[in-house]
């Protein structure tokens, strides 16, 4: 079924500025459980970043580093000013877009959108020749999917396929890059914002045999140098996965022991989706506001309702405050 959407249909988490204004506090005092940004950070020396020169228009060093990280041909790498820029670049090339939902709301800004409910009917056949978009691991629930059966369907339908792997680094699971050799119409989206904890650094990566146009110098020198330094921190990835997994278990225990939740979804990422028992997401947010805690109300995600909320994995100190607030 095709649906039309207005701008009022879209909402993104992590609006700490509006939340802080409402509470009459500073944004830095918000305890932000709505934003899925890694609380573990790579070692980056900001003072070593020289922003005087123009960036390399070909971004040779950055592409080489990304090529090494993902073990792919650097000629397949295209860089954009964040994942949102990459998303808009792709969806504007297609008249028909099929989304496996629930999904990140930016994808729904395409002209003509069909939704497939991956909770109840994930093997529904998409229209022939359309762009299909699949986030893996998914948002807002963090489920990782084995995509082989999906690719069998997409191949028969002659679909162009966009796999968004923005949260894959948290999971340690297999990438769709393994399909790139045999599936010509595959596009893979990578984001550094989430795993490397740098949402203010805008670098989105498309990996594809198809080329998409991008303006000259679409990534700043600062952004380029930040990511280059982050990728050199070899201990970060291992350390991050250990701490995130440990704190995710603590978060799950806090939610389970609060007696407010009917269901807590399994997740391969750095966040947990939960369904409330007796109160709405808005009521829970009001309760947590007394502690300056912001959570993600998931009622505007397709196929979810006003009883669904999402919590990002945070530091032990922040989790301790959440535990107190949920009592």
Coordinates of C-alpha atoms in Angstrom, one line a residue:
X1 CA 0.0 0.0 0.0
X2 CA 1.4 3.4 -1.0
X3 CA 1.2 6.2 1.5
X4 CA 1.7 10.0 1.3
X5 CA 3.5 11.8 4.1
X6 CA 3.7 15.4 5.2
X7 CA 6.6 17.0 7.0
X8 CA 4.6 16.7 10.2
X9 CA 5.0 12.9 9.9
X10 CA 8.7 13.1 10.5
X11 CA 10.5 13.4 13.8
X12 CA 14.1 12.6 14.7
X13 CA 15.4 11.8 18.2
X14 CA 18.1 13.7 20.0
X15 CA 16.5 17.1 20.0
X16 CA 18.2 18.1 23.2
X17 CA 17.9 21.8 22.5
X18 CA 14.0 21.9 22.5
X19 CA 14.0 19.6 25.5
X20 CA 16.4 21.8 27.4
X21 CA 14.5 24.9 26.5
X22 CA 11.2 23.3 27.8
X23 CA 12.9 22.4 31.1
X24 CA 14.8 25.7 31.3
X25 CA 18.1 24.0 31.5
X26 CA 21.3 24.0 29.4
X27 CA 21.6 21.4 26.6
X28 CA 24.7 20.0 28.3
X29 CA 22.6 19.1 31.4
X30 CA 20.3 16.8 29.4
X31 CA 20.8 13.1 30.0
X32 CA 20.2 12.0 26.5
X33 CA 18.9 8.4 26.2
X34 CA 17.2 9.3 22.9
X35 CA 20.4 9.6 20.8
X36 CA 22.1 6.3 19.7
X37 CA 25.6 7.8 19.8
X38 CA 28.4 5.7 21.3
X39 CA 29.4 6.8 24.8
X40 CA 32.8 5.3 24.2
X41 CA 35.0 7.6 22.1
X42 CA 38.1 7.0 19.9
X43 CA 41.4 8.9 20.6
X44 CA 41.3 12.0 18.5
X45 CA 43.6 15.0 19.1
X46 CA 41.6 18.0 17.9
X47 CA 44.6 20.4 18.2
X48 CA 46.4 18.4 15.5
X49 CA 43.7 19.1 13.0
X50 CA 44.7 21.9 10.6
X51 CA 41.7 23.5 8.9
X52 CA 43.6 26.1 6.9
X53 CA 44.0 24.2 3.6
X54 CA 41.2 23.1 1.3
X55 CA 40.4 19.4 1.6
X56 CA 41.8 17.0 -1.0
X57 CA 38.9 17.0 -3.5
X58 CA 39.4 13.2 -4.1
X59 CA 39.8 12.4 -0.4
X60 CA 42.5 9.9 -1.3
X61 CA 43.7 9.2 2.3
X62 CA 40.2 8.9 3.7
X63 CA 39.1 6.5 1.0
X64 CA 42.3 4.4 1.5
X65 CA 41.6 4.2 5.2
X66 CA 37.9 3.2 4.6
X67 CA 39.0 0.7 2.0
X68 CA 41.3 -0.9 4.5
X69 CA 38.7 -1.0 7.3
X70 CA 36.1 -2.7 5.2
X71 CA 38.4 -4.6 2.8
X72 CA 36.9 -3.3 -0.3
X73 CA 38.0 -1.6 -3.6
X74 CA 38.5 2.1 -2.9
X75 CA 36.9 2.8 -6.3
X76 CA 33.6 1.7 -4.9
X77 CA 33.7 4.3 -2.1
X78 CA 31.8 7.6 -2.4
X79 CA 31.7 10.2 0.4
X80 CA 28.9 12.4 1.4
X81 CA 28.2 15.1 4.0
X82 CA 26.7 12.6 6.5
X83 CA 24.4 9.7 5.9
X84 CA 21.3 11.9 5.5
X85 CA 23.0 13.6 2.5
X86 CA 23.7 10.1 1.0
X87 CA 20.1 9.0 1.6
X88 CA 18.7 12.0 -0.2
X89 CA 21.1 11.6 -3.1
X90 CA 19.9 8.0 -3.6
X91 CA 16.2 8.3 -3.1
X92 CA 16.0 11.3 -5.4
X93 CA 17.1 9.0 -8.3
X94 CA 14.0 6.8 -7.9
X95 CA 10.3 7.3 -8.5
X96 CA 9.3 4.2 -6.5
X97 CA 10.8 3.4 -3.1
X98 CA 10.0 0.3 -0.9
X99 CA 10.9 0.6 2.7
X100 CA 11.2 -2.2 5.2
X101 CA 9.6 -0.6 8.2
X102 CA 9.8 0.6 11.0
X103 CA 12.7 2.6 9.6
X104 CA 14.6 5.9 10.0
X105 CA 12.1 8.6 9.0
X106 CA 14.4 10.4 6.5
X107 CA 13.8 7.6 4.0
X108 CA 10.0 8.4 3.9
X109 CA 10.7 11.8 2.3
X110 CA 10.9 10.1 -1.1
X111 CA 8.1 11.0 -3.5
X112 CA 6.3 7.6 -3.7
X113 CA 6.8 5.2 -0.8
X114 CA 5.6 1.7 -0.1
X115 CA 6.0 0.1 3.3
X116 CA 6.7 -3.5 4.1
X117 CA 6.0 -4.5 7.7
X118 CA 9.1 -6.5 8.6
X119 CA 7.5 -7.5 11.9
X120 CA 4.6 -9.4 10.3
X121 CA 5.2 -9.8 6.6
X122 CA 8.9 -9.3 5.9
X123 CA 9.0 -11.5 2.8
X124 CA 6.3 -9.6 1.0
X125 CA 7.3 -9.1 -2.7
X126 CA 8.3 -5.5 -3.5
X127 CA 7.4 -3.9 -6.9
X128 CA 9.6 -4.7 -9.8
X129 CA 12.4 -2.2 -10.5
X130 CA 11.9 -0.2 -7.4
X131 CA 14.5 0.9 -4.9
X132 CA 14.3 -1.2 -1.7
X133 CA 15.7 0.0 1.5
X134 CA 16.6 -2.2 4.4
X135 CA 18.4 -1.1 7.6
X136 CA 20.5 -3.9 9.1
X137 CA 20.7 -4.0 12.1
X138 CA 17.3 -2.3 12.1
X139 CA 16.0 0.8 13.8
X140 CA 14.4 1.3 16.3
X141 CA 14.6 -2.3 17.5
X142 CA 18.1 -3.3 16.7
X143 CA 17.3 -6.6 15.0
X144 CA 20.0 -8.2 12.7
X145 CA 18.7 -10.1 9.7
X146 CA 20.3 -12.8 7.5
X147 CA 19.6 -11.2 4.1
X148 CA 20.2 -14.2 1.8
X149 CA 16.5 -14.9 1.3
X150 CA 15.8 -11.2 0.8
X151 CA 18.4 -11.0 -1.9
X152 CA 16.8 -13.9 -3.7
X153 CA 13.6 -11.9 -3.8
X154 CA 15.2 -8.7 -4.8
X155 CA 17.1 -10.3 -7.6
X156 CA 13.9 -11.8 -9.1
X157 CA 12.3 -8.3 -8.9
X158 CA 15.2 -6.5 -10.5
X159 CA 15.3 -4.2 -7.5
X160 CA 18.1 -1.7 -6.7
X161 CA 19.0 -2.4 -3.1
X162 CA 20.2 0.0 -0.4
X163 CA 21.4 -1.7 2.8
X164 CA 21.9 0.8 5.6
X165 CA 24.6 -0.5 8.0
X166 CA 24.9 2.5 10.2
X167 CA 24.7 0.3 13.3
X168 CA 26.5 -2.8 12.1
X169 CA 29.8 -2.0 13.8
X170 CA 28.1 -2.5 17.2
X171 CA 27.0 -6.0 16.3
X172 CA 30.1 -7.7 15.0
X173 CA 27.7 -9.4 12.4
X174 CA 28.3 -10.1 8.8
X175 CA 28.1 -7.2 6.3
X176 CA 26.1 -7.2 3.1
X177 CA 29.4 -6.4 1.4
X178 CA 29.7 -10.1 0.6
X179 CA 26.8 -9.7 -1.9
X180 CA 28.5 -6.8 -3.8
X181 CA 30.5 -9.0 -6.2
X182 CA 27.4 -10.8 -7.5
X183 CA 24.7 -8.2 -7.1
X184 CA 25.4 -5.2 -9.4
X185 CA 22.5 -3.1 -8.1
X186 CA 23.6 -3.1 -4.5
X187 CA 24.4 0.1 -2.5
X188 CA 25.6 -0.1 1.1
X189 CA 25.5 2.9 3.4
X190 CA 28.0 3.3 6.2
X191 CA 28.0 5.9 8.9
X192 CA 30.7 6.9 11.4
X193 CA 28.5 9.1 13.6
X194 CA 27.0 6.3 15.7
X195 CA 29.8 3.9 16.4
X196 CA 32.6 6.6 16.6
X197 CA 30.4 8.8 18.8
X198 CA 30.7 11.9 16.6
X199 CA 27.3 13.0 15.3
X200 CA 28.7 16.5 14.7
X201 CA 31.2 15.1 12.2
X202 CA 29.4 14.6 8.9
X203 CA 30.8 11.8 6.9
X204 CA 28.5 9.3 5.1
X205 CA 29.9 6.5 3.0
X206 CA 28.2 4.8 0.0
X207 CA 29.8 1.6 -1.3
X208 CA 28.6 0.7 -4.7
X209 CA 29.5 0.0 -8.3
X210 CA 27.1 2.8 -9.3
X211 CA 28.3 6.3 -9.1
X212 CA 26.3 9.2 -7.7
X213 CA 27.0 12.9 -8.1
X214 CA 28.3 14.9 -5.2
X215 CA 29.5 18.5 -5.0
X216 CA 33.2 19.4 -4.7
X217 CA 34.6 19.5 -1.1
X218 CA 31.4 18.1 0.3
X219 CA 33.3 17.0 3.4
X220 CA 35.3 19.5 5.5
X221 CA 39.0 19.2 6.4
X222 CA 38.0 18.8 10.0
X223 CA 35.6 16.0 9.3
X224 CA 38.1 14.2 7.1
X225 CA 41.0 14.5 9.7
X226 CA 38.7 13.5 12.6
X227 CA 37.7 10.2 10.9
X228 CA 41.3 9.5 9.8
X229 CA 42.5 9.8 13.4
X230 CA 39.5 7.7 14.7
X231 CA 40.2 4.9 12.3
X232 CA 43.8 4.8 13.5
X233 CA 42.7 4.0 17.1
X234 CA 43.0 0.2 16.7
X235 CA 42.0 -0.5 20.3
X236 CA 38.8 1.5 20.1
X237 CA 36.7 -1.0 18.3
X238 CA 37.4 -3.9 20.7
X239 CA 37.1 -1.6 23.8
X240 CA 33.9 -0.1 22.5
X241 CA 32.1 -3.5 21.9
X242 CA 33.1 -4.7 25.4
X243 CA 31.8 -1.6 27.2
X244 CA 28.7 -1.2 25.1
X245 CA 27.7 -4.8 25.6
X246 CA 28.3 -4.7 29.3
X247 CA 26.3 -1.5 29.8
X248 CA 23.5 -2.8 27.5
X249 CA 23.0 -5.7 29.9
X250 CA 22.9 -3.3 32.8
X251 CA 20.3 -1.2 30.9
X252 CA 18.2 -4.3 30.2
X253 CA 18.3 -5.3 33.9
X254 CA 17.2 -1.8 34.9
X255 CA 14.2 -1.9 32.5
X256 CA 13.2 -5.4 33.5
X257 CA 13.3 -4.6 37.2
X258 CA 11.3 -1.4 36.8
X259 CA 8.0 -3.4 36.2
X260 CA 6.9 -0.7 33.7
X261 CA 7.6 -2.7 30.6
X262 CA 5.7 -5.5 28.9
X263 CA 8.5 -6.4 26.4
X264 CA 12.1 -5.5 25.9
X265 CA 13.3 -6.3 22.4
X266 CA 16.5 -8.2 21.7
X267 CA 19.1 -5.9 20.1
X268 CA 22.4 -6.3 18.2
X269 CA 23.1 -2.6 18.6
X270 CA 23.7 0.1 21.3
X271 CA 20.0 0.7 22.1
X272 CA 16.9 -1.2 23.4
X273 CA 13.4 -0.8 22.2
X274 CA 10.8 -1.5 24.9
X275 CA 7.0 -1.7 25.1
X276 CA 5.3 -0.2 28.1
X277 CA 2.6 -1.9 30.1
X278 CA 0.2 0.7 31.5
X279 CA 1.4 4.2 30.7
X280 CA 2.1 5.9 27.4
X281 CA 5.5 7.0 26.1
X282 CA 4.5 10.6 26.7
X283 CA 3.6 9.9 30.3
X284 CA 6.9 8.1 30.8
X285 CA 8.8 11.0 29.3
X286 CA 7.0 13.4 31.7
X287 CA 8.1 11.2 34.6
X288 CA 11.7 11.2 33.5
X289 CA 11.8 14.9 32.8
X290 CA 12.2 15.5 36.5
X291 CA 15.6 13.9 36.2
X292 CA 16.5 15.8 32.9
X293 CA 16.3 12.5 31.1
X294 CA 15.2 12.5 27.4
X295 CA 14.1 9.2 25.8
X296 CA 12.9 8.4 22.3
X297 CA 9.2 8.2 21.9
X298 CA 8.7 5.7 19.1
X299 CA 5.0 6.3 18.5
X300 CA 5.7 7.9 15.2
X301 CA 7.5 4.8 13.8
X302 CA 5.3 2.8 11.5
X303 CA 3.8 -0.3 13.0
X304 CA 4.6 0.8 16.5
X305 CA 2.3 2.6 18.9
X306 CA 2.3 5.1 21.8
X307 CA 3.5 2.5 24.2
X308 CA 6.9 2.0 22.5
X309 CA 10.1 3.8 23.7
X310 CA 13.8 3.4 23.0
X311 CA 16.8 3.8 25.3
X312 CA 20.3 4.3 24.1
X313 CA 23.1 2.5 26.0
X314 CA 24.9 5.1 28.2
X315 CA 27.6 5.4 30.9
X316 CA 27.2 3.6 34.3
X317 CA 26.6 7.0 35.9
X318 CA 23.8 7.9 33.5
X319 CA 22.3 4.4 33.9
X320 CA 22.3 4.8 37.7
X321 CA 20.2 8.0 37.3
X322 CA 17.8 6.2 35.0
X323 CA 17.4 3.4 37.5
X324 CA 16.5 5.9 40.2
X325 CA 14.1 7.7 37.9
X326 CA 12.2 4.6 36.9
X327 CA 11.4 3.6 40.5

